[in-house]
Amino acid sequence: MTDPNKKLAERVFRRADEDAETARHGTHTPQTEDPAYRLAFQDLDFLLREDLRPVRFQLELLKPQLLLDEANIASMFVMYGSARIPEPDRAQAVLELAQDDTARRVAERLVAKSRYYDVARELARLASGYPRDEDGKRHFVVCSGGGPSIMEAANRGAADVGAESVGLNIVLPHEQAPNPYVTPSLSMQFHYFALRKMHFLLRARAVAVFPGGFGTFDESFELLTLIQTGKVERIPVLFYGREFWDRVVNLEALCEEGVISPRDLDLITWVETAEEGWQVVQDFWAEKQANGG
């Protein structure tokens, strides 16, 4: 009779890593050397087949999910913004190197926007000071796209106060590397844009959008669409740099043309400072909690 006070074996099958190790030291015959004999999960050629795209989707969704769970990250403060806006000192250097009027005008605009590097950095510092909950879960953990410029500023702000931060990088045709301020164990790389964007929003409880290009437009307007259509519960969506946004996109014209409702503009909160933005986020969630949300 078994002793009920003693645990039974937790598993009866060998672990996959044990079988994988055994497979590496097998006999060498024409059969075992052929790719067909490889374990499926060790066969990179097999995993990269066109037919296996659904499996790769699942893996790319699952790996970050597990890593963030293991890091006790319950919610994130996501920051979007340009990869081309340098910090103020570097922006000034770009201006000094401008060799013609066109380059000088562009550099002057970059200098004007470079202050948002400091704003993003300070906002990340503020968010990173949010305490863990009673279960030890972390909230408003700073998350960026892992790249340079505004993204770097976000991760750098977290590092300034000794906090970890997330970087969700993407494979691009030109070589790139995560910025040095992303926590290495929370630096993740994606092949699929769609799954990267999904992970930006699964845990997002606030989003800050700084001036940016196509990528920033893509991420921020998709978020607005998801909230507009009820696919995502409303969260604070902070837009920084109203002068920039009014210049590059006419949101009021969309209302005048009848393609969005005037109330859709209320999904955006315009802010300029880190303190103002962080206060908006705190007020939003305090009111939500007071109303039982």
Coordinates of C-alpha atoms in Angstrom, one line a residue:
M1 CA 0.0 0.0 0.0
T2 CA 1.3 3.4 -0.9
D3 CA 2.0 6.0 1.8
P4 CA -0.4 8.9 1.4
N5 CA 2.2 11.2 3.1
K6 CA 4.7 10.7 0.3
K7 CA 4.4 12.2 -3.1
L8 CA 4.2 10.1 -6.1
A9 CA 6.5 10.7 -9.0
E10 CA 5.5 14.0 -10.7
R11 CA 6.1 12.5 -14.2
V12 CA 6.7 9.2 -15.8
F13 CA 7.8 10.4 -19.3
R14 CA 11.3 11.7 -19.8
R15 CA 11.6 15.4 -20.3
A16 CA 12.0 16.7 -23.8
D17 CA 15.4 18.1 -23.1
E18 CA 16.6 14.7 -21.9
D19 CA 15.3 13.0 -25.1
A20 CA 16.9 15.8 -27.1
E21 CA 20.3 15.2 -25.5
T22 CA 20.0 11.4 -26.0
A23 CA 19.2 12.0 -29.7
R24 CA 22.4 13.9 -30.2
H25 CA 24.5 10.9 -29.1
G26 CA 22.9 8.2 -31.2
T27 CA 24.4 5.9 -33.7
H28 CA 25.6 7.2 -37.0
T29 CA 24.0 5.4 -39.9
P30 CA 22.6 6.5 -43.2
Q31 CA 19.2 6.4 -41.6
T32 CA 20.1 8.4 -38.5
E33 CA 22.0 11.0 -40.5
D34 CA 19.1 11.8 -42.8
P35 CA 17.1 14.9 -41.8
A36 CA 14.0 12.8 -41.7
Y37 CA 15.3 11.2 -38.5
R38 CA 15.7 14.4 -36.5
L39 CA 13.3 15.1 -33.7
A40 CA 10.7 17.5 -35.0
F41 CA 11.5 20.2 -32.4
Q42 CA 15.2 20.0 -33.2
D43 CA 14.7 20.2 -36.9
L44 CA 15.1 23.9 -37.9
D45 CA 14.6 23.2 -41.6
F46 CA 11.3 21.6 -40.7
L47 CA 10.2 24.4 -38.3
L48 CA 10.9 27.0 -41.0
R49 CA 8.8 25.3 -43.7
E50 CA 6.0 27.4 -45.2
D51 CA 3.5 24.8 -43.8
L52 CA 4.6 25.5 -40.3
R53 CA 3.7 29.2 -40.2
P54 CA 0.7 28.6 -37.8
V55 CA 3.0 26.8 -35.4
R56 CA 5.5 29.7 -35.5
F57 CA 2.6 32.1 -34.8
Q58 CA 1.8 30.0 -31.7
L59 CA 5.4 29.9 -30.6
E60 CA 5.9 33.7 -31.0
L61 CA 2.8 34.4 -29.1
L62 CA 3.6 31.9 -26.3
K63 CA 7.3 32.6 -25.6
P64 CA 6.9 36.3 -24.5
Q65 CA 3.7 35.4 -22.6
L66 CA 5.6 32.9 -20.5
L67 CA 8.6 35.1 -20.0
L68 CA 6.4 38.0 -18.8
D69 CA 4.4 35.8 -16.6
E70 CA 7.6 34.4 -15.0
A71 CA 8.8 38.0 -14.4
N72 CA 5.6 38.7 -12.5
I73 CA 4.6 41.5 -14.9
A74 CA 0.9 42.0 -14.6
S75 CA 0.6 45.3 -16.5
M76 CA 2.8 47.6 -18.7
F77 CA 3.1 51.2 -19.6
V78 CA 3.8 51.1 -23.3
M79 CA 5.6 54.0 -25.0
Y80 CA 5.6 54.4 -28.8
G81 CA 7.7 56.9 -30.7
S82 CA 10.2 57.6 -33.4
A83 CA 13.5 55.8 -33.9
R84 CA 14.9 58.9 -35.5
I85 CA 14.5 61.6 -32.8
P86 CA 17.9 61.8 -31.0
E87 CA 18.4 63.1 -27.5
P88 CA 19.0 66.9 -27.3
D89 CA 22.8 66.9 -27.4
R90 CA 22.9 64.6 -30.4
A91 CA 20.1 66.6 -32.1
Q92 CA 22.2 69.7 -31.8
A93 CA 25.2 68.0 -33.3
V94 CA 23.1 66.9 -36.3
L95 CA 22.1 70.6 -36.8
E96 CA 25.7 71.7 -36.6
L97 CA 26.6 69.2 -39.3
A98 CA 23.8 70.2 -41.7
Q99 CA 25.3 71.3 -45.0
D100 CA 22.3 72.8 -46.9
D101 CA 19.0 74.5 -46.2
T102 CA 16.9 71.4 -46.5
A103 CA 19.1 69.4 -44.1
R104 CA 19.2 72.4 -41.8
R105 CA 15.3 72.7 -41.7
V106 CA 15.0 68.9 -41.0
A107 CA 17.6 69.2 -38.3
E108 CA 15.9 72.2 -36.7
R109 CA 12.7 70.2 -36.5
L110 CA 14.5 67.3 -34.9
V111 CA 16.0 69.6 -32.3
A112 CA 12.6 70.9 -31.5
K113 CA 11.2 67.4 -31.0
S114 CA 14.3 66.1 -29.1
R115 CA 12.9 67.4 -25.9
Y116 CA 10.5 64.5 -26.0
Y117 CA 13.4 62.2 -25.4
D118 CA 13.7 63.8 -21.9
V119 CA 10.0 63.7 -21.4
A120 CA 9.8 60.0 -22.3
R121 CA 12.7 59.3 -20.0
E122 CA 11.1 61.1 -17.1
L123 CA 7.7 59.5 -17.7
A124 CA 9.4 56.1 -17.5
R125 CA 11.0 57.0 -14.2
L126 CA 7.7 58.0 -12.7
A127 CA 5.9 54.8 -14.0
S128 CA 8.8 52.6 -12.8
G129 CA 8.2 53.8 -9.2
Y130 CA 4.8 52.1 -9.0
P131 CA 4.8 49.5 -6.2
R132 CA 4.1 45.8 -6.5
D133 CA 0.7 44.6 -5.5
E134 CA -0.1 42.4 -2.5
D135 CA 0.6 39.3 -4.7
G136 CA 4.0 40.6 -5.8
K137 CA 2.8 41.4 -9.3
R138 CA 4.5 44.3 -11.1
H139 CA 2.4 47.0 -12.7
F140 CA 3.1 49.8 -15.2
V141 CA 6.4 48.1 -16.2
V142 CA 7.8 50.3 -19.0
C143 CA 7.7 48.7 -22.4
S144 CA 9.1 50.1 -25.7
G145 CA 9.9 48.7 -29.1
G146 CA 13.4 48.2 -27.9
G147 CA 15.0 50.4 -30.5
P148 CA 16.8 53.8 -30.3
S149 CA 15.7 57.4 -29.7
I150 CA 12.3 57.7 -28.0
M151 CA 12.2 53.9 -27.3
E152 CA 15.7 54.1 -25.8
A153 CA 14.6 57.0 -23.6
A154 CA 11.7 54.9 -22.2
N155 CA 14.0 52.0 -21.2
R156 CA 16.7 54.4 -20.0
G157 CA 14.2 56.1 -17.7
A158 CA 13.4 52.8 -16.0
A159 CA 17.1 52.0 -15.7
D160 CA 17.7 55.4 -14.1
V161 CA 15.7 54.3 -11.0
G162 CA 17.0 50.7 -11.0
A163 CA 13.8 49.2 -12.5
E164 CA 13.5 46.5 -15.2
S165 CA 11.9 47.3 -18.5
V166 CA 10.7 45.4 -21.6
G167 CA 11.8 45.8 -25.2
L168 CA 9.9 44.2 -28.0
N169 CA 12.2 44.3 -31.0
I170 CA 11.4 43.3 -34.6
V171 CA 13.6 41.7 -37.2
L172 CA 14.2 44.2 -40.0
P173 CA 16.1 44.0 -43.2
H174 CA 18.8 46.4 -41.9
E175 CA 20.9 45.3 -39.0
Q176 CA 19.7 46.6 -35.6
A177 CA 20.2 45.8 -31.9
P178 CA 18.2 46.4 -28.8
N179 CA 19.1 49.6 -27.0
P180 CA 21.4 49.0 -24.1
Y181 CA 18.9 50.0 -21.4
V182 CA 16.4 47.1 -22.0
T183 CA 16.6 44.4 -19.3
P184 CA 18.3 41.5 -21.1
S185 CA 15.9 38.9 -19.8
L186 CA 13.0 41.0 -21.0
S187 CA 14.4 41.8 -24.4
M188 CA 12.5 39.9 -27.0
Q189 CA 12.6 39.7 -30.8
F190 CA 9.7 39.2 -33.1
H191 CA 9.4 38.1 -36.7
Y192 CA 5.7 38.9 -37.0
F193 CA 4.6 42.5 -36.6
A194 CA 1.1 41.4 -35.7
L195 CA 2.2 39.3 -32.7
R196 CA 4.5 42.0 -31.6
K197 CA 1.7 44.6 -31.6
M198 CA -0.5 42.1 -29.8
H199 CA 2.1 41.8 -27.0
F200 CA 2.3 45.5 -26.7
L201 CA -1.4 45.7 -25.8
L202 CA -2.2 42.5 -23.9
R203 CA -0.8 43.9 -20.7
A204 CA -0.9 47.6 -21.6
R205 CA -2.8 49.7 -19.0
A206 CA -1.5 53.0 -20.4
V207 CA 0.1 54.0 -23.7
A208 CA 2.1 57.1 -24.4
V209 CA 2.5 58.1 -28.1
F210 CA 5.4 60.5 -29.0
P211 CA 6.0 62.0 -32.4
G212 CA 7.0 59.3 -34.9
G213 CA 6.6 57.9 -38.4
F214 CA 4.9 55.0 -40.1
G215 CA 5.6 52.6 -37.2
T216 CA 4.2 55.0 -34.6
F217 CA 1.2 55.7 -36.8
D218 CA 0.6 52.0 -37.3
E219 CA 0.7 51.1 -33.6
S220 CA -1.1 54.1 -32.2
F221 CA -4.0 54.2 -34.7
E222 CA -4.5 50.5 -34.5
L223 CA -4.9 50.9 -30.7
L224 CA -7.4 53.7 -31.2
T225 CA -9.3 51.5 -33.6
L226 CA -9.4 48.7 -31.2
I227 CA -10.8 50.9 -28.4
Q228 CA -13.2 52.6 -30.8
T229 CA -14.6 49.3 -31.9
G230 CA -14.8 47.8 -28.4
K231 CA -12.2 45.2 -29.0
V232 CA -10.1 46.7 -26.2
E233 CA -11.3 48.3 -23.0
R234 CA -10.6 51.9 -22.8
I235 CA -7.2 52.8 -21.3
P236 CA -5.3 56.1 -21.1
V237 CA -3.8 57.0 -24.5
L238 CA -1.5 60.0 -24.1
F239 CA -0.4 61.9 -27.2
Y240 CA 2.6 64.1 -26.8
G241 CA 3.5 66.9 -29.2
R242 CA 0.2 68.3 -30.3
E243 CA 1.9 70.8 -32.6
F244 CA 3.5 67.9 -34.5
W245 CA 0.3 65.8 -34.7
D246 CA -1.8 68.8 -35.9
R247 CA 0.8 69.4 -38.6
V248 CA 1.0 65.8 -39.9
V249 CA -2.6 64.6 -39.5
N250 CA -5.9 66.5 -39.3
L251 CA -8.1 64.6 -36.9
E252 CA -10.8 67.3 -36.9
A253 CA -11.1 66.9 -40.6
L254 CA -11.9 63.2 -40.2
C255 CA -14.9 64.4 -38.1
E256 CA -15.9 67.0 -40.6
E257 CA -15.7 64.4 -43.4
G258 CA -18.0 62.1 -41.3
V259 CA -15.6 59.2 -41.2
I260 CA -15.2 59.2 -37.4
S261 CA -17.4 60.5 -34.6
P262 CA -16.4 63.6 -32.6
R263 CA -16.5 61.5 -29.5
D264 CA -13.7 59.3 -31.0
L265 CA -11.4 62.3 -30.5
D266 CA -12.0 61.9 -26.7
L267 CA -10.0 58.6 -26.9
I268 CA -6.9 60.8 -27.1
T269 CA -5.6 62.8 -24.1
W270 CA -3.2 65.6 -25.1
V271 CA -0.3 66.1 -22.7
E272 CA 3.1 67.7 -22.8
T273 CA 5.0 66.9 -19.6
A274 CA 5.8 63.6 -17.9
E275 CA 4.2 64.7 -14.7
E276 CA 1.0 65.7 -16.5
G277 CA 0.9 62.3 -18.3
W278 CA 1.5 60.2 -15.2
Q279 CA -1.2 62.2 -13.3
V280 CA -3.7 61.4 -16.1
V281 CA -2.9 57.7 -15.8
Q282 CA -3.2 57.7 -12.0
D283 CA -6.5 59.6 -12.1
F284 CA -8.0 57.3 -14.7
W285 CA -7.3 54.1 -12.8
A286 CA -8.3 55.7 -9.4
E287 CA -11.7 56.6 -10.9
K288 CA -12.0 53.2 -12.5
Q289 CA -11.3 51.5 -9.1
A290 CA -13.7 53.8 -7.3
N291 CA -16.4 52.8 -9.7
G292 CA -15.7 49.1 -9.2
G293 CA -13.9 48.7 -12.5

